[in-house]
Coordinates of C-alpha atoms and ligand atoms in Angstrom, one line a residue:
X1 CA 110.1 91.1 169.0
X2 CA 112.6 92.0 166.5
X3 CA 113.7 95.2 165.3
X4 CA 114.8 95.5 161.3
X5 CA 116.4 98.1 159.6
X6 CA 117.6 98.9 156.2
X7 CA 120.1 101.2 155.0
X8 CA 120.6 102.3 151.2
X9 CA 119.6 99.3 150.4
X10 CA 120.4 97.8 146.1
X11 CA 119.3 94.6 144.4
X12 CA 120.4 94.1 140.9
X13 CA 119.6 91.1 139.0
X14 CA 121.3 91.6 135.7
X15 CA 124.0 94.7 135.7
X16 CA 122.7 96.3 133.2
X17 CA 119.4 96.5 133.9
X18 CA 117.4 99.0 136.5
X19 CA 117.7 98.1 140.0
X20 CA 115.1 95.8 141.1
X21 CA 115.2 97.6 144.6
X22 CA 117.2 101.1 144.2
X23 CA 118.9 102.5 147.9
X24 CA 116.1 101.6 150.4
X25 CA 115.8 102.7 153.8
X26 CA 113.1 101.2 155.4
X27 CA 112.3 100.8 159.9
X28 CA 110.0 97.5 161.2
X29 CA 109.4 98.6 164.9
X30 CA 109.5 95.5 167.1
X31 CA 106.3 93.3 167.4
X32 CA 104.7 95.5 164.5
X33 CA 103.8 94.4 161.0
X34 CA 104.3 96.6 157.9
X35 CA 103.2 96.3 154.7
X36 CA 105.4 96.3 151.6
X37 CA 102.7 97.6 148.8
X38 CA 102.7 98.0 145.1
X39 CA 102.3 97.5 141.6
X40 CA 103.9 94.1 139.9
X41 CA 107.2 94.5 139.8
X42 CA 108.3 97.1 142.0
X43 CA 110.5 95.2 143.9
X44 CA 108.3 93.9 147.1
X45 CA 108.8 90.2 147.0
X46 CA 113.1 91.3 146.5
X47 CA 112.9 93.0 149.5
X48 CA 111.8 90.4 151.2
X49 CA 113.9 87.9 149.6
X50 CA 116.6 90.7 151.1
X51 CA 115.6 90.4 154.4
X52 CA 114.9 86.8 154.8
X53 CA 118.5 86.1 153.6
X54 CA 117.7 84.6 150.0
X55 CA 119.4 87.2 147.8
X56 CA 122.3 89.6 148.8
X57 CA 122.1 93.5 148.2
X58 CA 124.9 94.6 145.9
X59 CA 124.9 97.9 148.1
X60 CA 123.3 98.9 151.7
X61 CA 123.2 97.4 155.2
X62 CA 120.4 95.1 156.8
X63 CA 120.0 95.4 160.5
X64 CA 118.2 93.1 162.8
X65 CA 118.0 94.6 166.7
X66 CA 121.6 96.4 165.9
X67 CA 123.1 93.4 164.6
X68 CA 124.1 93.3 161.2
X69 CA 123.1 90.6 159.6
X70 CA 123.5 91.1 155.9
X71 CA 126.5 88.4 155.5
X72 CA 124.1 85.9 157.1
X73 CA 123.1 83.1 155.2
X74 CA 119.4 82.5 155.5
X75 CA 119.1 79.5 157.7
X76 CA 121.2 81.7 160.3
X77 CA 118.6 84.8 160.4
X78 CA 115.8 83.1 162.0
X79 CA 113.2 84.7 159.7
X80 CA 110.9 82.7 158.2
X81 CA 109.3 83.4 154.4
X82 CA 105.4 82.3 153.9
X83 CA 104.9 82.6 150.1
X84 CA 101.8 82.8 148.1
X85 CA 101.8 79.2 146.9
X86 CA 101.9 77.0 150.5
X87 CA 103.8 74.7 149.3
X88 CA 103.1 72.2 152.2
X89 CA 105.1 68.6 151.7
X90 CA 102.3 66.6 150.2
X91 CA 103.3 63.3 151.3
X92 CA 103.4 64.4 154.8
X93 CA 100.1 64.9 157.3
X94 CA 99.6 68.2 158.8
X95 CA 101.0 67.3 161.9
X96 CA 104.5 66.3 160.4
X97 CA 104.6 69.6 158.0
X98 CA 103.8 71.9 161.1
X99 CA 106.6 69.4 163.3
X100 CA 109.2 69.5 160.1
X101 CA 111.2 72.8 161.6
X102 CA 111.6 71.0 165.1
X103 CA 112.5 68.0 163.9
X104 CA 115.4 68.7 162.1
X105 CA 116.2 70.8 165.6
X106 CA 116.1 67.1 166.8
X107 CA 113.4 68.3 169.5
X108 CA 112.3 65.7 171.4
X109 CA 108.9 63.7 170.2
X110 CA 106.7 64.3 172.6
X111 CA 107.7 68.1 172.6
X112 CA 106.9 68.3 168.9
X113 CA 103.6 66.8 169.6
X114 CA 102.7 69.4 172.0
X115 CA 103.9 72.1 170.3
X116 CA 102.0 71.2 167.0
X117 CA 99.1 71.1 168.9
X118 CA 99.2 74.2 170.1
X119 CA 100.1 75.9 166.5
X120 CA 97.4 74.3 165.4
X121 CA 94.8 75.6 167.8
X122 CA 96.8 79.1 167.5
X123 CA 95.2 78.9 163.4
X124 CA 92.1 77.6 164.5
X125 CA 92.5 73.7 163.5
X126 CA 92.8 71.8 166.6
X127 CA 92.9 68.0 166.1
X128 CA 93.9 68.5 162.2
X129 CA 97.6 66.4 162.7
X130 CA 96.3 63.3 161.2
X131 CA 94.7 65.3 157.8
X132 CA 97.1 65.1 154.5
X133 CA 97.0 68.5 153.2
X134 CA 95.5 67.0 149.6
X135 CA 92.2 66.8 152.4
X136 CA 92.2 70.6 153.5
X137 CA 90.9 73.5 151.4
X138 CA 93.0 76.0 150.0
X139 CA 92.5 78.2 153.6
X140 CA 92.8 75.1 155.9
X141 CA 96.7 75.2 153.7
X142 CA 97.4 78.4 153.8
X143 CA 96.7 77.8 157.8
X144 CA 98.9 74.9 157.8
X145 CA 102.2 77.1 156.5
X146 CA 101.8 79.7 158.5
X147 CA 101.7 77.4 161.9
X148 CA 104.5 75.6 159.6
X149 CA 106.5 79.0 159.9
X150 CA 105.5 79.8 163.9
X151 CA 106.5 76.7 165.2
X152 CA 110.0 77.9 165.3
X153 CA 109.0 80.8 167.0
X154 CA 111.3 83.0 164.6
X155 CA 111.9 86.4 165.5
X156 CA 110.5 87.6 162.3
X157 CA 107.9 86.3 159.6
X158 CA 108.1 87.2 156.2
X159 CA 104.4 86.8 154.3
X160 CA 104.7 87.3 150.5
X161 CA 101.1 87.6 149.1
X162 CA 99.8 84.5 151.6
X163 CA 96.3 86.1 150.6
X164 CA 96.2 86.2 147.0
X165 CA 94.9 82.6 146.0
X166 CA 92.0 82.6 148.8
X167 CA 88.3 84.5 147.7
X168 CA 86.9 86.9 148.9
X169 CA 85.2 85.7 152.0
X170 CA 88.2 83.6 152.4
X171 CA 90.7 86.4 152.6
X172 CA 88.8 88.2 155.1
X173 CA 89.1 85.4 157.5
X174 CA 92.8 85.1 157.0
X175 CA 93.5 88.8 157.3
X176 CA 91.6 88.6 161.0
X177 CA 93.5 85.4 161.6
X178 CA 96.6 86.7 160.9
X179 CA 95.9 89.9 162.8
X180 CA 95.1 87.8 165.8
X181 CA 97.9 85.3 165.6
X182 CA 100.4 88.6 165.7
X183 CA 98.8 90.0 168.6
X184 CA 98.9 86.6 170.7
X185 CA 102.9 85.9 169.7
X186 CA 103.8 89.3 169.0
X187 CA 106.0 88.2 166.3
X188 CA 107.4 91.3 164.2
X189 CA 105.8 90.6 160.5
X190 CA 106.4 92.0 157.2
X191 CA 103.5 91.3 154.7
X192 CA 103.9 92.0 150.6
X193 CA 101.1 93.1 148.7
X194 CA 99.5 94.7 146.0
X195 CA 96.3 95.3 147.4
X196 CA 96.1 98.8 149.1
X197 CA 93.1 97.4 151.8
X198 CA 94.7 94.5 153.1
X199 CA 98.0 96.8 153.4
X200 CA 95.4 99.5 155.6
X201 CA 93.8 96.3 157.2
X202 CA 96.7 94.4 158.4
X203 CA 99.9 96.8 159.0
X204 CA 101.1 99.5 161.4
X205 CA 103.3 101.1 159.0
X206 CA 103.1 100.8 154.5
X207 CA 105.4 100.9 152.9
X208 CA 104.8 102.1 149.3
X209 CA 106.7 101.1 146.2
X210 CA 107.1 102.0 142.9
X211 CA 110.1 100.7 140.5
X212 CA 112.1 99.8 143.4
X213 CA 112.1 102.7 145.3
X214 CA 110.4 103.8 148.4
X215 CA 107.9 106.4 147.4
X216 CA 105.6 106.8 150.8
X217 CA 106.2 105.4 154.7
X218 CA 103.5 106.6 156.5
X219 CA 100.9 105.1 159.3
X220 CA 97.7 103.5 157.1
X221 CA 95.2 106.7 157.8
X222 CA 98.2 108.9 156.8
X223 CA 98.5 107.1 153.5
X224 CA 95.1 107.3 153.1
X225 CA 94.7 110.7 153.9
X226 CA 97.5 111.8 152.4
X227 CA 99.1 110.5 149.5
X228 CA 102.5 111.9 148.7
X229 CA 102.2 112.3 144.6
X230 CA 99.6 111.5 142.2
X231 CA 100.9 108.5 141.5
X232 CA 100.4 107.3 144.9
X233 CA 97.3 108.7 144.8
X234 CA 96.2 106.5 142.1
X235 CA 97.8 104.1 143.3
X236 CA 95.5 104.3 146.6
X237 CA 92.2 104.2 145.1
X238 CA 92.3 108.1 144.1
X239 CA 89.5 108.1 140.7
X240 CA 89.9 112.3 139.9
X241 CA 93.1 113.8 139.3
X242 CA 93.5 116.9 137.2
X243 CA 96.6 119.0 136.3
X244 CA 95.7 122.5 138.3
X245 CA 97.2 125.6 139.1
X246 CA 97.5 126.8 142.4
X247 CA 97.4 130.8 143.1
X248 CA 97.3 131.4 147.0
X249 CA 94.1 129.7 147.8
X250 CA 92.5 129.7 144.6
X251 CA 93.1 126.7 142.0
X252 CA 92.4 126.8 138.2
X253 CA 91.4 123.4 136.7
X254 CA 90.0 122.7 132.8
X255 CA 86.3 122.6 134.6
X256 CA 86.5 126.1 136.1
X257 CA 88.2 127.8 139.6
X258 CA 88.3 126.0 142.9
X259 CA 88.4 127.6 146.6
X260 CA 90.5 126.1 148.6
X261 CA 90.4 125.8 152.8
X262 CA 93.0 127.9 154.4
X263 CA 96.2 128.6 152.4
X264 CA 98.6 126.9 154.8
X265 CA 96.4 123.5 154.5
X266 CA 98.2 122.6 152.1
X267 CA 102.4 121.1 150.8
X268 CA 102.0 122.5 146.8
X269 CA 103.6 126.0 146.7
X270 CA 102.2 128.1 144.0
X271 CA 102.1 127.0 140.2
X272 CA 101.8 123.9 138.1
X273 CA 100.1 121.1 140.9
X274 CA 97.9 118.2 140.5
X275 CA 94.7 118.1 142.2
X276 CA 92.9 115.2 143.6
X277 CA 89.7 113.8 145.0
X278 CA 88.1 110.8 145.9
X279 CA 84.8 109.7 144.4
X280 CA 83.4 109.5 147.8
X281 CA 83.9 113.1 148.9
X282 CA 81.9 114.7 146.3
X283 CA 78.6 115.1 147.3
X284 CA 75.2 116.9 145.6
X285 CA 75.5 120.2 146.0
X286 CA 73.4 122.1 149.0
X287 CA 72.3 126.2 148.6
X288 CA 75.0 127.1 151.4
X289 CA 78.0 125.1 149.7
X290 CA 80.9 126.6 147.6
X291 CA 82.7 125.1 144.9
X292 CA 79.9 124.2 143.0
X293 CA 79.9 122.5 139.4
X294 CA 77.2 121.7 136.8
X295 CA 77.7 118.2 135.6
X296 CA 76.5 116.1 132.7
X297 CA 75.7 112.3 133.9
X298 CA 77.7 110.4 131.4
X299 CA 76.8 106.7 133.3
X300 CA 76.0 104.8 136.1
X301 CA 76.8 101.7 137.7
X302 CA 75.0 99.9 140.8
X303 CA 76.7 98.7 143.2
X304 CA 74.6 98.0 145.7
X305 CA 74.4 100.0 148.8
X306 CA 76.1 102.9 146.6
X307 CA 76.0 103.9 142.7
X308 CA 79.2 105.1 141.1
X309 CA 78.3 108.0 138.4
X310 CA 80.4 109.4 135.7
X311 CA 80.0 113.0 135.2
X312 CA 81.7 115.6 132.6
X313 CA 82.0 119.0 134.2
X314 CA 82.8 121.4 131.3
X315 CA 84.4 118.0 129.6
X316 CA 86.6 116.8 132.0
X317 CA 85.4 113.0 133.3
X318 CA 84.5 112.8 136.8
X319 CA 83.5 109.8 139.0
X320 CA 81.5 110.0 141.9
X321 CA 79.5 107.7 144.3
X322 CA 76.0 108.6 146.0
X323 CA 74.1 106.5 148.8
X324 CA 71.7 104.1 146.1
X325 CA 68.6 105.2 148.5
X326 CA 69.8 108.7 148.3
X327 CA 69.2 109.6 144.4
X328 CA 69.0 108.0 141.3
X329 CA 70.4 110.2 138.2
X330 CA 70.1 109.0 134.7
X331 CA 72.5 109.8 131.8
X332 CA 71.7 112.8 130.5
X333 CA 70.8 114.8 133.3
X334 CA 72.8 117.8 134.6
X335 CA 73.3 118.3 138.3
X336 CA 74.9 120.5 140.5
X337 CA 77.6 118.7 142.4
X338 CA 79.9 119.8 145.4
X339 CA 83.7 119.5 146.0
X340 CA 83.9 120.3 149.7
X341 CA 87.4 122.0 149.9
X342 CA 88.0 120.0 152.7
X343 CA 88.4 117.0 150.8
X344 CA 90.7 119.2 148.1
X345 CA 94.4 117.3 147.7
X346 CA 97.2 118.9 145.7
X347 CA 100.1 117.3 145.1
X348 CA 103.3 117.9 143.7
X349 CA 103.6 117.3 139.7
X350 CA 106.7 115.3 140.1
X351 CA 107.2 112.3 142.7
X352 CA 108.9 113.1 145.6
X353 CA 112.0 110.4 146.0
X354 CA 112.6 108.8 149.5
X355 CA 115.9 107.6 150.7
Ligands
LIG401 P1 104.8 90.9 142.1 O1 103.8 91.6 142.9 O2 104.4 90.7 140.6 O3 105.3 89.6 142.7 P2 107.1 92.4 143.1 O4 106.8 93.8 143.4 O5 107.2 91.4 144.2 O6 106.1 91.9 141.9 P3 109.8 91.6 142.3 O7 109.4 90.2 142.2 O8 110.5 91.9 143.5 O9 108.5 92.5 142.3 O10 110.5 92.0 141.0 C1 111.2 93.3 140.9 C2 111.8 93.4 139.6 O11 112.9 92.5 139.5 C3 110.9 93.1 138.4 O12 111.3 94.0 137.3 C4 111.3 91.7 138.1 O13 111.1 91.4 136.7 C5 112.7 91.6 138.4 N1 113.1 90.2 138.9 C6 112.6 89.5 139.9 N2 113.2 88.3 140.0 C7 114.1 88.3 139.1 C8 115.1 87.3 138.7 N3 115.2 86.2 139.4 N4 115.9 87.6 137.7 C9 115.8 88.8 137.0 N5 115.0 89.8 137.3 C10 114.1 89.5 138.4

């Protein structure tokens, strides 16, 4: 159960060029995992590359339980780096991959056996030693590495997209695996990825990142619930965002005036704002309800238990999802939808910066 923490930390690749990862600060609580999320490019996989000890920060500090280990090499760190391709030795059986680490700790044979063994009922593959991984399916791999990377019992395991190449039903699996294999070793785990579920799924803490820099660190329901900027709103699944202007707890949008809950509710001071919503929130509108807009169905798409809708109101484009037993609008039609001010978010028109 390791603690990490990183101070200002910088990664250039070239010197002229933008900072790959620009003055992070980041906090991994011991026995937790956290989620590094974000768009291509925005420096996850070099901050993990940071932590495990494969690239050096030109500026900042990394901390692991007080100790500073940013002069470490990696081999001395004891974290260990899952990436996205498995890269399992081909020419070697399972049992041999998973026993590689203690091996070249010269652990004794019989030790090995037993503790490959128990990594591999700890991923759910008892009895696989013998396999070649050229016999296991892309998830029976992906297994493989990551009781390749426990064996050691590391104090810290680094996964860098270890979900991306599985399917859907796949993925799933691996995401309660993995949940359950950090529960029973308690090993502290940080996870990259770009997709915003998995990071809600899997982590205790996200991290969010855009052009290497910290934009949001907040709890997954936090994140959810409250997106720091419209970027990270869009970022988090957020469909309707409009430039607004707040006046006390009124809001002007293109599509007419909006009531908002209680004036303190909410971060955005008077003025310029940006106003946000999530498809799901708007709902038909009922007699009693206020903020209340006549809509134009523009299209509709079925997907399954629920039907996303795209609506103008006065011109702007709106999306919205019903319950597919509930209605079924057709383009054309106008109908009177809802936006509960409870669901109302307004955020700030520039990004706030973390550091
Ligand atoms: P992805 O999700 O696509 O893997 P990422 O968020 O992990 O992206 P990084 O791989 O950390 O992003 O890259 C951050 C930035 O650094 C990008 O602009 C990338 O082009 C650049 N970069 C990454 N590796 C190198 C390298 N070896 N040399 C030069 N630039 C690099």
């Amino acid at each position: 159960m390791t603690t990490v923490s990183l101070q200002n930390v910088t990664k250039y690749y070239t010197p002229n060029a933008p900072a790959a990862v620009h003055s992070l600060n980041l906090e991994l609580a011991p026995g937790s995992i956290l989620a590094l999320l974000g768009p291509s490019g925005c420096g996850k996989t070099t901050t993990l590359k940071l932590i495990a000890g494969l690239l050096q920060p030109e500026e900042g500090r990394i901390w692991f339980d007080g100790q500073d280990v940013t002069g470490l090499a990696a081999e001395q760190r004891n974290a260990v780096m899952v990436f996205q391709h498995h890269a399992l030795f081909p020419f070697m059986s399972v049992g041999a991959n998973i026993g590689f680490g203690l091996k070249i700790r010269k652990m004794e044979k019989k030790l090995i056996a037993q503790r490959v063994r128990e990594m591999l009922e700890l991923v759910q593959l008892p009895g696989m030693q013998n396999r070649m991984p050229a016999e296991l399916s892309g998830g029976q791999q992906q297994r493989v590495a990551l009781a390749r990377a426990l064996v050691t019992r590391p104090r810290l395991l680094l996964l860098d997209e270890p979900l991306a190449n599985l399917d859907a039903h796949l993925r799933d699996e691996m995401r309660g695996l993995i949940l359950d294999i950090q529960k029973k070793t308690a090993v502290s785990t940080i996870i990259v990825t770009h997709d915003q579920e998995e990071a809600m799924m899997l982590a205790d803490r996200v991290a969010l990142m855009f052009n290497g820099r910290l934009v949001q660190y907040d709890d997954p329901e936090t994140m959810f619930r409250k997106p720091v900027s419209a970027q990270a709103a869009r970022f988090l699944g957020v469909k309707n965002i409009f430039p607004a202007v707040r006046d006390k707890n009124q809001v002007a949008t293109a599509f007419g005036q909006l009531q908002l809950d209680a004036e303190d509710a909410y971060t955005v001071v008077d003025g310029p704002c940006m106003l946000a919503f999530r498809s799901e929130h708007i709902r038909i509108a009922g007699v009693h309800d206020v903020n209340i807009f006549s809509a134009l169905i523009k299209s509709r798409t079925y997907l399954g238990l629920r039907v996303s809708y795209l609506a103008l109101l006065d011109g702007t484009e709106v999306q919205f999802l019903c319950e597919a037993q509930e209605v079924k609008f057709s383009a054309g039609e106008i109908v009177s939808l809802c936006l509960p001010f409870e669901h109302i978010t307004l955020l700030p028109l520039q990004d706030p910066q973390l550091h």
